[in-house]
XYZ file of C-alpha atoms in Angstrom:
286
model
C 93.071 110.100 113.307
C 96.401 108.450 114.419
C 99.486 110.423 114.671
C 101.611 107.935 113.011
C 100.213 107.540 109.508
C 99.045 103.835 108.243
C 100.812 102.292 105.637
C 99.213 100.218 103.042
C 101.547 96.876 102.629
C 99.121 95.338 100.382
C 100.572 93.762 97.216
C 100.628 95.155 93.839
C 98.667 94.774 90.557
C 98.870 95.973 87.176
C 95.937 97.326 85.446
C 96.757 98.533 82.203
C 100.319 100.133 82.044
C 99.741 101.527 85.680
C 100.624 99.822 88.899
C 98.187 99.690 92.063
C 98.572 98.560 95.317
C 95.723 96.167 95.185
C 93.965 97.523 98.263
C 91.989 100.861 97.210
C 89.461 103.362 98.532
C 85.621 103.684 97.698
C 84.563 106.737 97.221
C 80.465 106.305 97.695
C 80.476 106.952 100.976
C 81.894 111.018 100.911
C 78.356 111.978 99.634
C 75.759 113.005 101.270
C 72.968 111.046 103.335
C 72.070 107.655 100.738
C 74.483 108.828 98.648
C 72.331 111.754 97.631
C 74.211 115.265 97.507
C 76.648 116.815 99.382
C 78.126 115.454 102.441
C 77.295 118.114 105.739
C 81.383 118.475 105.892
C 83.022 118.840 102.665
C 86.204 119.683 104.119
C 86.380 116.400 106.260
C 85.399 114.250 102.976
C 88.011 115.984 101.331
C 90.720 114.996 104.047
C 89.483 111.282 103.721
C 90.458 111.350 100.141
C 93.853 113.048 100.857
C 94.526 110.806 103.589
C 93.927 107.767 101.630
C 96.307 108.775 99.384
C 99.124 109.853 102.036
C 98.392 106.173 103.840
C 99.502 104.506 100.330
C 96.053 103.876 98.561
C 96.868 104.617 94.404
C 93.435 103.115 93.362
C 90.786 105.624 93.939
C 86.947 104.386 92.933
C 83.882 106.772 92.148
C 80.917 107.270 89.980
C 78.936 109.736 88.420
C 75.937 108.317 90.146
C 77.473 108.722 93.479
C 75.551 112.287 94.937
C 75.053 112.276 92.245
C 78.294 114.329 90.684
C 79.507 114.972 94.249
C 82.028 112.339 94.759
C 83.665 112.994 91.964
C 83.687 116.548 92.076
C 85.402 116.125 96.079
C 87.868 113.763 94.410
C 89.010 116.499 91.748
C 88.960 119.387 94.263
C 90.962 116.886 96.946
C 93.865 115.808 94.936
C 93.089 116.762 91.266
C 94.660 114.490 88.192
C 97.657 112.947 90.205
C 100.341 110.696 87.897
C 100.415 108.597 91.048
C 97.066 107.461 91.573
C 94.484 106.006 89.454
C 91.084 107.428 89.649
C 88.645 104.909 88.434
C 84.802 106.141 87.680
C 81.612 104.587 86.373
C 78.724 105.615 84.222
C 75.718 103.943 83.665
C 73.388 104.851 86.567
C 71.038 107.619 86.890
C 70.264 108.402 90.623
C 67.434 110.366 91.780
C 65.636 111.956 95.276
C 64.232 109.042 95.953
C 67.109 106.805 95.983
C 66.346 104.851 93.078
C 69.675 103.853 90.751
C 67.902 103.496 87.382
C 70.255 101.410 84.698
C 71.030 103.826 81.758
C 73.227 102.534 79.153
C 72.674 104.897 76.159
C 75.505 105.111 74.223
C 74.551 109.181 73.652
C 74.534 109.481 77.447
C 77.751 107.562 78.391
C 79.295 110.228 75.552
C 78.018 112.610 77.704
C 78.876 111.520 81.218
C 82.663 111.257 79.905
C 82.864 114.751 79.462
C 80.989 115.718 82.804
C 83.235 113.135 84.584
C 86.383 114.843 83.077
C 85.412 117.954 84.112
C 84.645 117.090 88.023
C 87.549 115.164 88.202
C 90.108 117.792 86.702
C 91.541 115.160 84.568
C 92.581 115.097 81.080
C 91.685 111.343 80.352
C 89.481 108.882 82.711
C 92.412 106.332 84.118
C 89.412 103.749 84.208
C 86.173 103.896 82.698
C 83.733 101.732 84.087
C 80.046 100.431 82.348
C 78.479 100.979 86.158
C 75.494 98.248 85.189
C 73.863 96.361 82.021
C 70.502 98.310 81.087
C 67.894 96.300 79.677
C 66.844 99.072 77.300
C 69.917 99.088 75.512
C 72.038 96.440 73.779
C 74.937 95.562 75.875
C 76.842 95.511 72.996
C 75.954 98.744 72.196
C 77.075 100.294 75.238
C 80.211 98.646 75.484
C 81.242 99.482 72.382
C 80.700 103.001 73.181
C 83.491 102.305 75.870
C 85.487 100.902 73.798
C 85.261 103.843 71.202
C 85.911 106.558 74.375
C 89.364 104.500 74.902
C 90.384 104.430 71.240
C 89.561 108.333 71.272
C 91.934 109.020 73.916
C 89.160 110.066 76.496
C 89.784 107.249 78.875
C 92.932 105.050 79.239
C 91.252 101.834 80.449
C 87.936 100.113 80.588
C 85.823 98.155 82.899
C 82.635 96.807 83.139
C 80.249 96.401 86.531
C 77.555 93.775 87.629
C 78.160 91.299 84.881
C 77.539 87.428 84.450
C 80.322 85.339 83.224
C 78.348 85.367 79.586
C 78.646 89.678 79.067
C 81.973 89.966 80.804
C 82.827 87.312 77.523
C 81.021 89.497 75.232
C 82.608 92.829 76.265
C 85.890 91.414 75.837
C 84.989 90.183 72.138
C 85.127 94.114 71.675
C 87.210 95.657 73.949
C 90.280 94.410 76.304
C 88.539 94.657 79.876
C 90.972 95.415 82.459
C 88.581 95.523 85.400
C 85.775 93.842 86.498
C 83.357 95.400 89.645
C 80.938 92.852 90.467
C 79.275 92.262 94.508
C 81.428 89.584 96.499
C 82.549 89.555 100.268
C 83.103 86.312 102.717
C 79.582 85.695 102.140
C 78.157 86.858 99.149
C 79.992 84.585 96.506
C 77.783 84.616 93.929
C 80.143 86.197 91.158
C 82.596 83.302 91.721
C 82.238 82.192 88.198
C 83.291 85.971 87.239
C 86.190 86.035 89.985
C 87.575 82.537 88.236
C 87.638 84.350 84.702
C 89.352 87.014 86.339
C 91.988 85.145 87.637
C 92.681 82.795 84.147
C 92.826 86.043 82.460
C 94.659 88.444 85.040
C 91.897 90.748 84.784
C 91.458 93.029 88.221
C 88.290 91.836 90.235
C 86.975 94.801 92.503
C 84.444 93.436 94.828
C 81.868 95.797 95.886
C 80.486 95.868 99.545
C 83.665 94.372 100.420
C 82.831 93.947 103.969
C 79.154 94.438 104.048
C 78.002 94.604 108.122
C 74.983 92.194 107.544
C 77.032 89.648 105.687
C 79.890 89.989 108.382
C 77.086 88.994 110.619
C 76.623 85.651 109.370
C 79.962 84.464 110.102
C 80.475 87.074 113.516
C 81.520 83.847 115.792
C 84.314 82.533 113.388
C 85.417 86.155 112.512
C 85.579 87.151 115.821
C 87.949 84.231 116.895
C 90.143 84.643 114.587
C 89.603 88.525 115.262
C 90.877 88.073 118.920
C 94.079 86.276 117.636
C 95.280 89.222 115.735
C 94.235 91.706 118.074
C 92.417 92.986 115.025
C 88.392 93.697 113.910
C 85.812 91.759 112.141
C 85.977 94.172 109.280
C 89.843 93.775 109.157
C 90.151 89.945 108.947
C 87.465 90.165 106.357
C 89.510 92.191 103.627
C 92.563 90.630 104.676
C 90.664 87.046 103.934
C 89.809 88.663 100.035
C 93.387 89.878 99.812
C 94.175 86.195 100.180
C 91.634 84.907 98.140
C 93.198 85.977 94.963
C 95.964 87.842 93.378
C 93.610 89.586 91.379
C 91.121 90.902 94.016
C 90.967 94.466 94.540
C 88.831 95.523 97.509
C 87.616 99.274 97.714
C 86.556 99.329 101.252
C 84.660 102.678 101.528
C 84.157 105.262 104.600
C 83.838 108.930 105.368
C 85.814 109.187 108.578
C 89.832 109.258 108.620
C 90.015 107.266 111.990
C 87.625 104.160 109.886
C 89.998 104.575 106.946
C 93.100 103.985 108.599
C 91.778 100.991 110.140
C 90.987 99.582 106.250
C 94.400 100.351 105.519
C 95.715 98.419 108.720
C 94.099 95.421 107.204
C 96.889 94.906 104.942
C 99.425 94.350 107.562
C 97.111 91.156 108.900
C 98.740 87.988 108.432
C 96.143 85.395 108.351
C 97.773 81.961 108.484
C 96.820 78.865 105.774
C 93.944 77.477 108.480
C 92.409 80.454 108.952
C 91.943 81.652 105.532
C 90.830 77.817 105.016
C 88.421 78.120 107.292
C 86.712 81.446 105.832
C 87.041 80.406 102.694
C 85.187 77.480 103.673
C 82.416 79.299 105.444
C 80.167 79.994 102.805
C 81.326 77.813 99.687
């Protein structure tokens, strides 16, 4: 970790009534190996969360299934429920010790989970509560309706959805004001292009998960290396800078458990790509 604090210089975006910097922090990696159990060093995990806030990161994303429960607990212990940080969490996936992610969108389960998340995050309300993944065994409308009810009842401030198609996003928006969508999207994986376009048209925050996946970066390694060399940067920083340029609604949440890695991610907000570089990167996988 450097002596001088790196500052988040990304633009801002409105999530409901809250203004956040567009580069956030994904807190999945502060758990144990394979996102199961506690990390070997919980003090360092809490320090990473605090240091993200010190660097000007005011959007932190987690889920009840990360650990499970571990990531939320560590965030609550590290920063509590500050007014100047939006903590987003998710419900709708079960996690087992085999490493499986099991969709579970039952309304009663979601209602139970919001209470456990509030307790672990040490919060009075969930700033942004996201449905983690549609469940084939539960009607999508029933799951989303539960999130809408939790908002009406004051348990959550804003509602988001994750891993949805364009059709499912439209269905969700018929039941509740959707503040954010969290789908996989990065330099090489543009599978959610149609969903992103809806978010741009409707001013809905788009949170790309796996924003700088290593395998996807390798697909365009030569181009990334060329541009990175021009800016004395890394591949990951170029990929993050491109995401921030890709759309005004884009809210990347790169995750890490290492303070130095965190600073490197935040430093990507200080990288200014040329229009030509942005175009070349955009066309690389289109």
